[in-house]
mmCIF file of C-alpha atoms and ligand atoms in Angstrom:
data_model
loop_
_atom_site.group_PDB
_atom_site.id
_atom_site.type_symbol
_atom_site.label_atom_id
_atom_site.label_comp_id
_atom_site.label_asym_id
_atom_site.label_seq_id
_atom_site.Cartn_x
_atom_site.Cartn_y
_atom_site.Cartn_z
ATOM 1 C CA UNK N 1 -0.268 -0.279 -0.172
ATOM 2 C CA UNK N 2 0.851 3.356 -0.583
ATOM 3 C CA UNK N 3 -0.056 6.142 1.498
ATOM 4 C CA UNK N 4 -0.033 10.124 -0.261
ATOM 5 C CA UNK N 5 0.530 12.299 2.529
ATOM 6 C CA UNK N 6 0.225 16.307 2.762
ATOM 7 C CA UNK N 7 4.389 17.627 3.039
ATOM 8 C CA UNK N 8 2.400 19.579 5.777
ATOM 9 C CA UNK N 9 0.345 17.042 8.243
ATOM 10 C CA UNK N 10 0.746 17.981 11.510
ATOM 11 C CA UNK N 11 3.415 15.184 13.674
ATOM 12 C CA UNK N 12 0.343 14.328 15.538
ATOM 13 C CA UNK N 13 -1.839 14.015 12.291
ATOM 14 C CA UNK N 14 1.171 11.499 11.301
ATOM 15 C CA UNK N 15 1.438 9.664 14.019
ATOM 16 C CA UNK N 16 -1.990 9.111 13.996
ATOM 17 C CA UNK N 17 -1.810 7.720 10.219
ATOM 18 C CA UNK N 18 1.168 5.662 11.512
ATOM 19 C CA UNK N 19 -0.744 4.071 14.062
ATOM 20 C CA UNK N 20 -4.060 2.967 11.873
ATOM 21 C CA UNK N 21 -1.078 1.565 9.636
ATOM 22 C CA UNK N 22 -0.115 -1.015 12.580
ATOM 23 C CA UNK N 23 -3.064 -1.594 14.158
ATOM 24 C CA UNK N 24 -3.723 -3.934 10.543
ATOM 25 C CA UNK N 25 -0.364 -5.774 11.449
ATOM 26 C CA UNK N 26 1.195 -3.246 8.101
ATOM 27 C CA UNK N 27 5.313 -1.922 8.331
ATOM 28 C CA UNK N 28 5.276 1.303 7.129
ATOM 29 C CA UNK N 29 8.150 3.156 5.709
ATOM 30 C CA UNK N 30 8.519 6.756 5.104
ATOM 31 C CA UNK N 31 9.951 8.151 2.177
ATOM 32 C CA UNK N 32 10.500 11.968 1.324
ATOM 33 C CA UNK N 33 11.262 12.547 -2.281
ATOM 34 C CA UNK N 34 11.537 16.126 -4.257
ATOM 35 C CA UNK N 35 7.718 15.651 -4.821
ATOM 36 C CA UNK N 36 6.221 14.129 -2.196
ATOM 37 C CA UNK N 37 5.247 12.178 0.702
ATOM 38 C CA UNK N 38 4.868 8.459 0.910
ATOM 39 C CA UNK N 39 4.274 5.790 3.467
ATOM 40 C CA UNK N 40 4.903 2.328 1.673
ATOM 41 C CA UNK N 41 3.678 -0.398 3.787
ATOM 42 C CA UNK N 42 3.511 -4.007 3.824
ATOM 43 C CA UNK N 43 1.846 -6.279 5.094
ATOM 44 C CA UNK N 44 -0.655 -9.314 3.649
ATOM 45 C CA UNK N 45 -4.159 -8.581 5.341
ATOM 46 C CA UNK N 46 -6.871 -7.254 3.297
ATOM 47 C CA UNK N 47 -7.970 -4.114 4.826
ATOM 48 C CA UNK N 48 -10.600 -1.561 4.369
ATOM 49 C CA UNK N 49 -8.808 1.375 2.595
ATOM 50 C CA UNK N 50 -11.629 4.086 4.369
ATOM 51 C CA UNK N 51 -10.100 3.099 7.276
ATOM 52 C CA UNK N 52 -6.820 5.109 6.074
ATOM 53 C CA UNK N 53 -8.189 7.370 3.934
ATOM 54 C CA UNK N 54 -10.628 9.606 6.606
ATOM 55 C CA UNK N 55 -7.314 10.297 8.266
ATOM 56 C CA UNK N 56 -6.237 13.926 8.358
ATOM 57 C CA UNK N 57 -3.098 14.597 6.597
ATOM 58 C CA UNK N 58 -3.965 11.891 3.728
ATOM 59 C CA UNK N 59 -3.607 13.013 0.463
ATOM 60 C CA UNK N 60 -4.816 9.301 -1.221
ATOM 61 C CA UNK N 61 -4.418 5.694 -0.644
ATOM 62 C CA UNK N 62 -3.340 3.392 -3.166
ATOM 63 C CA UNK N 63 -3.721 -0.599 -3.377
ATOM 64 C CA UNK N 64 -0.409 -1.721 -4.849
ATOM 65 C CA UNK N 65 0.027 -5.770 -5.286
ATOM 66 C CA UNK N 66 3.626 -5.246 -7.516
ATOM 67 C CA UNK N 67 6.887 -6.455 -5.413
ATOM 68 C CA UNK N 68 7.910 -2.654 -6.644
ATOM 69 C CA UNK N 69 5.476 -0.329 -5.065
ATOM 70 C CA UNK N 70 6.896 3.853 -5.872
ATOM 71 C CA UNK N 71 7.677 3.225 -9.374
ATOM 72 C CA UNK N 72 4.608 0.980 -9.897
ATOM 73 C CA UNK N 73 2.103 2.276 -12.616
ATOM 74 C CA UNK N 74 -0.118 1.236 -10.351
ATOM 75 C CA UNK N 75 -0.587 3.896 -8.230
ATOM 76 C CA UNK N 76 -0.400 7.467 -10.438
ATOM 77 C CA UNK N 77 -2.019 8.713 -12.916
ATOM 78 C CA UNK N 78 -0.525 9.063 -16.301
ATOM 79 C CA UNK N 79 3.492 9.277 -16.792
ATOM 80 C CA UNK N 80 6.423 10.791 -15.087
ATOM 81 C CA UNK N 81 8.363 13.792 -16.542
ATOM 82 C CA UNK N 82 12.440 14.611 -15.781
ATOM 83 C CA UNK N 83 12.119 18.332 -15.534
ATOM 84 C CA UNK N 84 16.649 18.520 -16.549
ATOM 85 C CA UNK N 85 16.504 22.570 -16.244
ATOM 86 C CA UNK N 86 16.610 24.707 -19.719
ATOM 87 C CA UNK N 87 13.789 23.400 -21.142
ATOM 88 C CA UNK N 88 15.279 19.958 -21.611
ATOM 89 C CA UNK N 89 12.538 16.971 -20.392
ATOM 90 C CA UNK N 90 12.596 13.669 -20.539
ATOM 91 C CA UNK N 91 8.944 11.463 -20.608
ATOM 92 C CA UNK N 92 6.290 13.326 -22.160
ATOM 93 C CA UNK N 93 6.072 14.763 -25.833
ATOM 94 C CA UNK N 94 8.824 14.550 -26.896
ATOM 95 C CA UNK N 95 11.660 12.382 -27.798
ATOM 96 C CA UNK N 96 14.452 12.472 -25.264
ATOM 97 C CA UNK N 97 17.471 11.983 -27.202
ATOM 98 C CA UNK N 98 20.885 11.082 -26.127
ATOM 99 C CA UNK N 99 23.619 10.816 -27.813
ATOM 100 C CA UNK N 100 27.733 10.622 -27.359
ATOM 101 C CA UNK N 101 30.807 8.372 -27.328
ATOM 102 C CA UNK N 102 31.604 5.564 -25.486
ATOM 103 C CA UNK N 103 34.516 7.517 -23.711
ATOM 104 C CA UNK N 104 34.636 10.734 -22.692
ATOM 105 C CA UNK N 105 38.678 11.156 -25.110
ATOM 106 C CA UNK N 106 40.169 14.742 -25.213
ATOM 107 C CA UNK N 107 39.340 18.184 -25.799
ATOM 108 C CA UNK N 108 39.097 17.816 -29.669
ATOM 109 C CA UNK N 109 36.088 15.028 -29.657
ATOM 110 C CA UNK N 110 34.398 16.703 -26.897
ATOM 111 C CA UNK N 111 33.851 19.663 -29.249
ATOM 112 C CA UNK N 112 33.498 17.653 -32.046
ATOM 113 C CA UNK N 113 30.682 15.473 -30.650
ATOM 114 C CA UNK N 114 28.873 18.428 -29.303
ATOM 115 C CA UNK N 115 28.821 20.916 -32.588
ATOM 116 C CA UNK N 116 27.086 17.891 -33.435
ATOM 117 C CA UNK N 117 24.584 17.137 -31.492
ATOM 118 C CA UNK N 118 24.153 21.431 -31.066
ATOM 119 C CA UNK N 119 23.429 21.241 -35.512
ATOM 120 C CA UNK N 120 21.091 18.442 -34.242
ATOM 121 C CA UNK N 121 19.035 19.848 -31.319
ATOM 122 C CA UNK N 122 20.455 17.131 -29.086
ATOM 123 C CA UNK N 123 20.180 18.967 -25.544
ATOM 124 C CA UNK N 124 21.546 15.850 -23.529
ATOM 125 C CA UNK N 125 25.173 14.152 -24.667
ATOM 126 C CA UNK N 126 26.252 10.725 -22.764
ATOM 127 C CA UNK N 127 30.180 9.964 -22.486
ATOM 128 C CA UNK N 128 31.616 7.401 -19.847
ATOM 129 C CA UNK N 129 35.008 8.658 -17.806
ATOM 130 C CA UNK N 130 34.537 5.842 -15.236
ATOM 131 C CA UNK N 131 34.420 3.088 -17.706
ATOM 132 C CA UNK N 132 33.570 -0.788 -16.967
ATOM 133 C CA UNK N 133 36.031 -2.570 -18.957
ATOM 134 C CA UNK N 134 36.037 -6.302 -18.652
ATOM 135 C CA UNK N 135 39.632 -6.957 -19.155
ATOM 136 C CA UNK N 136 41.917 -4.187 -16.169
ATOM 137 C CA UNK N 137 43.765 -3.755 -19.040
ATOM 138 C CA UNK N 138 41.425 -1.502 -21.351
ATOM 139 C CA UNK N 139 41.059 1.877 -21.359
ATOM 140 C CA UNK N 140 39.322 2.609 -18.037
ATOM 141 C CA UNK N 141 38.472 6.313 -18.685
ATOM 142 C CA UNK N 142 39.579 9.737 -18.252
ATOM 143 C CA UNK N 143 38.220 10.435 -15.021
ATOM 144 C CA UNK N 144 37.355 13.605 -13.442
ATOM 145 C CA UNK N 145 39.363 15.508 -15.196
ATOM 146 C CA UNK N 146 37.974 14.768 -18.905
ATOM 147 C CA UNK N 147 34.381 14.888 -16.388
ATOM 148 C CA UNK N 148 35.292 18.577 -15.955
ATOM 149 C CA UNK N 149 36.778 19.372 -19.684
ATOM 150 C CA UNK N 150 33.782 17.982 -20.803
ATOM 151 C CA UNK N 151 31.580 20.361 -18.368
ATOM 152 C CA UNK N 152 32.899 23.558 -19.248
ATOM 153 C CA UNK N 153 32.063 23.537 -22.844
ATOM 154 C CA UNK N 154 28.742 21.344 -22.468
ATOM 155 C CA UNK N 155 27.783 24.104 -20.329
ATOM 156 C CA UNK N 156 29.091 26.724 -22.732
ATOM 157 C CA UNK N 157 26.510 25.298 -25.171
ATOM 158 C CA UNK N 158 23.374 24.833 -22.986
ATOM 159 C CA UNK N 159 23.886 20.656 -23.733
ATOM 160 C CA UNK N 160 23.393 18.847 -20.045
ATOM 161 C CA UNK N 161 25.811 15.584 -19.559
ATOM 162 C CA UNK N 162 24.702 12.169 -18.721
ATOM 163 C CA UNK N 163 27.868 9.728 -17.150
ATOM 164 C CA UNK N 164 28.646 6.810 -15.536
ATOM 165 C CA UNK N 165 28.752 6.342 -11.940
ATOM 166 C CA UNK N 166 30.546 3.322 -11.166
ATOM 167 C CA UNK N 167 30.898 3.614 -6.905
ATOM 168 C CA UNK N 168 29.132 5.358 -4.537
ATOM 169 C CA UNK N 169 33.039 7.783 -3.877
ATOM 170 C CA UNK N 170 32.073 9.557 -6.862
ATOM 171 C CA UNK N 171 28.776 10.154 -6.155
ATOM 172 C CA UNK N 172 29.385 13.235 -4.835
ATOM 173 C CA UNK N 173 32.999 14.428 -7.059
ATOM 174 C CA UNK N 174 31.014 14.186 -9.942
ATOM 175 C CA UNK N 175 27.636 15.639 -8.453
ATOM 176 C CA UNK N 176 28.288 19.016 -9.600
ATOM 177 C CA UNK N 177 28.756 18.214 -13.132
ATOM 178 C CA UNK N 178 26.338 15.848 -14.363
ATOM 179 C CA UNK N 179 22.716 16.000 -14.699
ATOM 180 C CA UNK N 180 22.221 12.515 -15.210
ATOM 181 C CA UNK N 181 24.025 9.817 -13.053
ATOM 182 C CA UNK N 182 24.292 6.368 -15.405
ATOM 183 C CA UNK N 183 23.676 3.272 -14.004
ATOM 184 C CA UNK N 184 25.390 0.766 -15.912
ATOM 185 C CA UNK N 185 24.597 -3.090 -16.245
ATOM 186 C CA UNK N 186 26.655 -4.419 -14.696
ATOM 187 C CA UNK N 187 26.605 -1.971 -11.191
ATOM 188 C CA UNK N 188 22.390 -2.784 -12.172
ATOM 189 C CA UNK N 189 21.859 -4.179 -8.958
ATOM 190 C CA UNK N 190 24.694 -2.363 -6.792
ATOM 191 C CA UNK N 191 22.123 -1.814 -4.022
ATOM 192 C CA UNK N 192 24.987 0.576 -1.669
ATOM 193 C CA UNK N 193 25.004 2.837 -5.078
ATOM 194 C CA UNK N 194 21.633 3.029 -5.939
ATOM 195 C CA UNK N 195 20.518 3.635 -1.945
ATOM 196 C CA UNK N 196 23.132 6.266 -2.539
ATOM 197 C CA UNK N 197 21.762 7.690 -5.117
ATOM 198 C CA UNK N 198 18.175 8.103 -4.039
ATOM 199 C CA UNK N 199 19.614 10.552 -1.290
ATOM 200 C CA UNK N 200 20.569 12.950 -4.689
ATOM 201 C CA UNK N 201 18.656 15.275 -6.198
ATOM 202 C CA UNK N 202 20.315 14.157 -9.576
ATOM 203 C CA UNK N 203 18.275 12.284 -12.384
ATOM 204 C CA UNK N 204 19.365 9.141 -12.508
ATOM 205 C CA UNK N 205 18.973 6.335 -15.412
ATOM 206 C CA UNK N 206 19.401 2.374 -14.430
ATOM 207 C CA UNK N 207 20.276 0.095 -17.585
ATOM 208 C CA UNK N 208 19.154 -3.374 -16.952
ATOM 209 C CA UNK N 209 22.009 -5.903 -15.975
ATOM 210 C CA UNK N 210 22.792 -8.171 -18.491
ATOM 211 C CA UNK N 211 21.056 -11.094 -17.179
ATOM 212 C CA UNK N 212 18.213 -8.826 -15.344
ATOM 213 C CA UNK N 213 14.511 -9.162 -15.322
ATOM 214 C CA UNK N 214 12.027 -6.620 -15.992
ATOM 215 C CA UNK N 215 11.280 -7.357 -12.324
ATOM 216 C CA UNK N 216 14.956 -7.350 -10.890
ATOM 217 C CA UNK N 217 15.388 -3.651 -12.682
ATOM 218 C CA UNK N 218 12.135 -2.153 -11.032
ATOM 219 C CA UNK N 219 13.364 -3.446 -7.946
ATOM 220 C CA UNK N 220 16.545 -1.516 -8.762
ATOM 221 C CA UNK N 221 14.424 1.456 -9.825
ATOM 222 C CA UNK N 222 12.651 0.756 -6.186
ATOM 223 C CA UNK N 223 16.014 1.284 -4.257
ATOM 224 C CA UNK N 224 16.866 4.918 -5.684
ATOM 225 C CA UNK N 225 13.114 6.165 -5.531
ATOM 226 C CA UNK N 226 12.327 5.012 -1.720
ATOM 227 C CA UNK N 227 15.040 6.685 -0.620
ATOM 228 C CA UNK N 228 14.291 10.129 -1.357
ATOM 229 C CA UNK N 229 14.673 10.510 -5.660
ATOM 230 C CA UNK N 230 12.611 10.269 -8.054
ATOM 231 C CA UNK N 231 13.672 11.460 -10.764
ATOM 232 C CA UNK N 232 14.483 8.539 -12.428
ATOM 233 C CA UNK N 233 14.345 6.181 -15.738
ATOM 234 C CA UNK N 234 14.581 2.871 -17.130
ATOM 235 C CA UNK N 235 17.308 1.996 -19.626
ATOM 236 C CA UNK N 236 16.799 -1.735 -21.916
ATOM 237 C CA UNK N 237 19.925 -2.239 -22.827
ATOM 238 C CA UNK N 238 19.574 -5.190 -24.317
ATOM 239 C CA UNK N 239 20.462 -8.783 -22.033
ATOM 240 C CA UNK N 240 22.834 -11.864 -22.569
ATOM 241 C CA UNK N 241 21.168 -14.794 -24.538
ATOM 242 C CA UNK N 242 22.488 -18.171 -26.002
ATOM 243 C CA UNK N 243 22.270 -15.610 -28.992
ATOM 244 C CA UNK N 244 26.083 -14.680 -30.343
ATOM 245 C CA UNK N 245 25.368 -13.557 -33.465
ATOM 246 C CA UNK N 246 25.069 -9.643 -31.790
ATOM 247 C CA UNK N 247 26.507 -8.451 -28.774
ATOM 248 C CA UNK N 248 23.580 -8.399 -26.551
ATOM 249 C CA UNK N 249 19.951 -9.070 -27.459
ATOM 250 C CA UNK N 250 17.615 -6.005 -27.165
ATOM 251 C CA UNK N 251 14.399 -6.509 -25.875
ATOM 252 C CA UNK N 252 11.774 -4.760 -27.296
ATOM 253 C CA UNK N 253 9.200 -6.513 -25.365
ATOM 254 C CA UNK N 254 10.456 -5.053 -21.826
ATOM 255 C CA UNK N 255 9.597 -1.266 -23.477
ATOM 256 C CA UNK N 256 5.823 -1.373 -23.316
ATOM 257 C CA UNK N 257 5.875 -4.110 -20.727
ATOM 258 C CA UNK N 258 7.872 -1.331 -18.795
ATOM 259 C CA UNK N 259 5.552 1.550 -19.912
ATOM 260 C CA UNK N 260 2.464 -0.579 -18.301
ATOM 261 C CA UNK N 261 4.425 -1.064 -14.896
ATOM 262 C CA UNK N 262 6.012 1.619 -14.383
ATOM 263 C CA UNK N 263 4.966 5.421 -14.736
ATOM 264 C CA UNK N 264 9.173 6.123 -14.879
ATOM 265 C CA UNK N 265 10.492 7.257 -18.941
ATOM 266 C CA UNK N 266 11.545 4.153 -20.504
ATOM 267 C CA UNK N 267 14.982 4.691 -22.583
ATOM 268 C CA UNK N 268 16.175 2.357 -25.449
ATOM 269 C CA UNK N 269 20.078 2.083 -25.711
ATOM 270 C CA UNK N 270 20.136 0.160 -29.190
ATOM 271 C CA UNK N 271 23.831 1.217 -29.426
ATOM 272 C CA UNK N 272 24.762 -2.174 -26.648
ATOM 273 C CA UNK N 273 21.749 -3.832 -27.197
ATOM 274 C CA UNK N 274 22.963 -4.753 -30.728
ATOM 275 C CA UNK N 275 26.454 -3.906 -30.900
ATOM 276 C CA UNK N 276 26.631 -3.486 -34.884
ATOM 277 C CA UNK N 277 27.076 -0.428 -35.862
ATOM 278 C CA UNK N 278 25.430 -1.240 -39.343
ATOM 279 C CA UNK N 279 21.802 -2.147 -37.508
ATOM 280 C CA UNK N 280 21.608 0.416 -34.688
ATOM 281 C CA UNK N 281 19.549 2.652 -36.924
ATOM 282 C CA UNK N 282 16.902 0.059 -37.083
ATOM 283 C CA UNK N 283 17.004 -1.158 -33.567
ATOM 284 C CA UNK N 284 16.720 1.938 -32.600
ATOM 285 C CA UNK N 285 13.609 2.733 -34.808
ATOM 286 C CA UNK N 286 12.289 -0.409 -33.005
ATOM 287 C CA UNK N 287 12.308 0.762 -29.494
ATOM 288 C CA UNK N 288 10.073 4.623 -31.057
ATOM 289 C CA UNK N 289 8.068 2.144 -32.449
ATOM 290 C CA UNK N 290 7.464 -0.461 -29.586
ATOM 291 C CA UNK N 291 6.851 2.670 -27.416
ATOM 292 C CA UNK N 292 10.003 4.020 -25.364
ATOM 293 C CA UNK N 293 10.344 7.502 -24.588
ATOM 294 C CA UNK N 294 13.507 8.225 -25.724
ATOM 295 C CA UNK N 295 17.175 6.672 -26.794
ATOM 296 C CA UNK N 296 20.679 7.081 -25.774
ATOM 297 C CA UNK N 297 23.350 6.347 -28.758
ATOM 298 C CA UNK N 298 26.800 5.999 -28.901
ATOM 299 C CA UNK N 299 28.352 8.353 -31.723
ATOM 300 C CA UNK N 300 32.367 9.703 -32.688
ATOM 301 C CA UNK N 301 33.545 12.174 -35.765
ATOM 302 C CA UNK N 302 34.997 8.530 -35.873
ATOM 303 C CA UNK N 303 34.021 5.347 -34.578
ATOM 304 C CA UNK N 304 37.078 3.967 -36.306
ATOM 305 C CA UNK N 305 39.378 5.689 -34.592
ATOM 306 C CA UNK N 306 37.399 5.473 -31.011
ATOM 307 C CA UNK N 307 38.941 4.042 -27.641
ATOM 308 C CA UNK N 308 35.855 1.998 -26.996
ATOM 309 C CA UNK N 309 32.887 0.480 -28.394
ATOM 310 C CA UNK N 310 33.858 1.865 -32.054
ATOM 311 C CA UNK N 311 32.131 -0.879 -33.266
ATOM 312 C CA UNK N 312 28.428 -0.419 -32.604
ATOM 313 C CA UNK N 313 29.343 4.124 -32.435
ATOM 314 C CA UNK N 314 28.275 6.171 -35.388
ATOM 315 C CA UNK N 315 29.173 8.967 -37.471
ATOM 316 C CA UNK N 316 27.958 11.739 -37.341
ATOM 317 C CA UNK N 317 25.887 11.476 -40.811
ATOM 318 C CA UNK N 318 24.814 8.271 -39.563
ATOM 319 C CA UNK N 319 23.746 9.800 -36.567
ATOM 320 C CA UNK N 320 21.825 12.617 -38.064
ATOM 321 C CA UNK N 321 19.905 10.238 -40.317
ATOM 322 C CA UNK N 322 19.242 8.529 -37.060
ATOM 323 C CA UNK N 323 17.894 11.443 -35.269
ATOM 324 C CA UNK N 324 15.665 12.070 -38.263
ATOM 325 C CA UNK N 325 14.092 9.668 -38.929
ATOM 326 C CA UNK N 326 12.966 8.920 -35.207
ATOM 327 C CA UNK N 327 11.822 12.013 -34.150
ATOM 328 C CA UNK N 328 9.247 11.250 -36.780
ATOM 329 C CA UNK N 329 8.821 8.132 -35.892
ATOM 330 C CA UNK N 330 8.388 9.195 -32.534
ATOM 331 C CA UNK N 331 5.772 11.874 -33.617
ATOM 332 C CA UNK N 332 3.703 9.324 -36.420
ATOM 333 C CA UNK N 333 3.272 6.986 -33.711
ATOM 334 C CA UNK N 334 2.121 9.993 -30.937
ATOM 335 C CA UNK N 335 -0.312 10.456 -33.131
ATOM 336 C CA UNK N 336 -1.481 7.073 -34.590
ATOM 337 C CA UNK N 337 -1.987 6.587 -30.811
ATOM 338 C CA UNK N 338 -3.681 9.274 -30.451
ATOM 339 C CA UNK N 339 -6.435 7.956 -33.585
ATOM 340 C CA UNK N 340 -6.270 4.637 -31.778
ATOM 341 C CA UNK N 341 -6.353 4.451 -29.144
ATOM 342 C CA UNK N 342 -4.770 1.175 -27.346
ATOM 343 C CA UNK N 343 -7.039 0.182 -24.399
ATOM 344 C CA UNK N 344 -9.935 0.967 -26.722
ATOM 345 C CA UNK N 345 -11.846 -1.641 -28.816
ATOM 346 C CA UNK N 346 -10.909 -1.262 -32.638
ATOM 347 C CA UNK N 347 -13.673 0.091 -34.210
HETATM 348 C C1 PEP H 1 27.849 2.682 -21.913
HETATM 349 O O1 PEP H 1 26.723 3.285 -21.924
HETATM 350 O O2 PEP H 1 29.182 2.716 -22.077
HETATM 351 C C2 PEP H 1 27.873 1.470 -21.074
HETATM 352 C C3 PEP H 1 29.056 0.644 -20.044
HETATM 353 O O3 PEP H 1 26.554 0.473 -21.035
HETATM 354 P P1 PEP H 1 26.037 -0.915 -20.089
HETATM 355 O O4 PEP H 1 26.231 -0.427 -18.567
HETATM 356 O O5 PEP H 1 24.737 -0.151 -21.013
HETATM 357 O O6 PEP H 1 26.950 -2.045 -21.057
HETATM 358 MN MN1 MN H 2 29.737 1.825 -24.146
#
């Protein structure tokens, strides 16, 4: 059960609400986020929702039977939108586009990519400065120096930054230089990291783990939300299957399912999803058609020379074509959905 509490409720009102929850043998956890105050109550008994709903200080009560609660669609009308400031939004009526190299390499590369994104009206640049590499001998990222340099150039152009945070100790140092913390596939169930990101007032994108289920991803998001941060988005980036013909199996099925199960924006990563440059566009468009709120993909001036993931990175011409098609397709899908809504019987 989720009890939405008036943030201005008095201490005695709050005590009365908690007592009523205890009386039906439910255990409540207090969650205060940027947008609301919730009591998430876990219990087994059936109860009359009015026994809590009528109490002073209660805004609303919702029964949520899912294992995850606050990220569930069951208690919220409509979908969540994340405002990154300066008119940049994720979720809602515009396709969110985030693009950039796998790794930040240096000033020339940063400027080249930023110039490309600016020319295409893309407002969020991706790039790793702390890289989770399978081999300890591979390039590990330019770290905070790379991030600071990148931030300086991006800020001047009004472009927001998303970058992967690999450990709790990097959350603080990165804070002033990024707009979205990315939790990578390998850290999707790093609960210490997720819990800490719940205490931060910055957006978080959580990637699905390599062998993570949809429910695992939602539970990971629940960690962040219940820690106090509801500026969250989910990312489908492919899972590991027996198939060897491509890097990962982008699970298109996850997109409509996540949209049904959760109110959070869903972002599709076709680059890691298939891992093969010449197919990134088609797979990205499939993600948009499946109902994704946005795309995150890799782009570099010369993919062949990229320091990591060049094999799945688009050049600027390919990126431009994808951006154009993805925007058109998104508008078309939304218009079609308006004409023939999914939740209505076809005439
Ligand atoms: C990345 O975004 O470059 C990355 C390492 O992604 P993932 O965590 O999905 O592998
Ligand atoms: Mn990459």
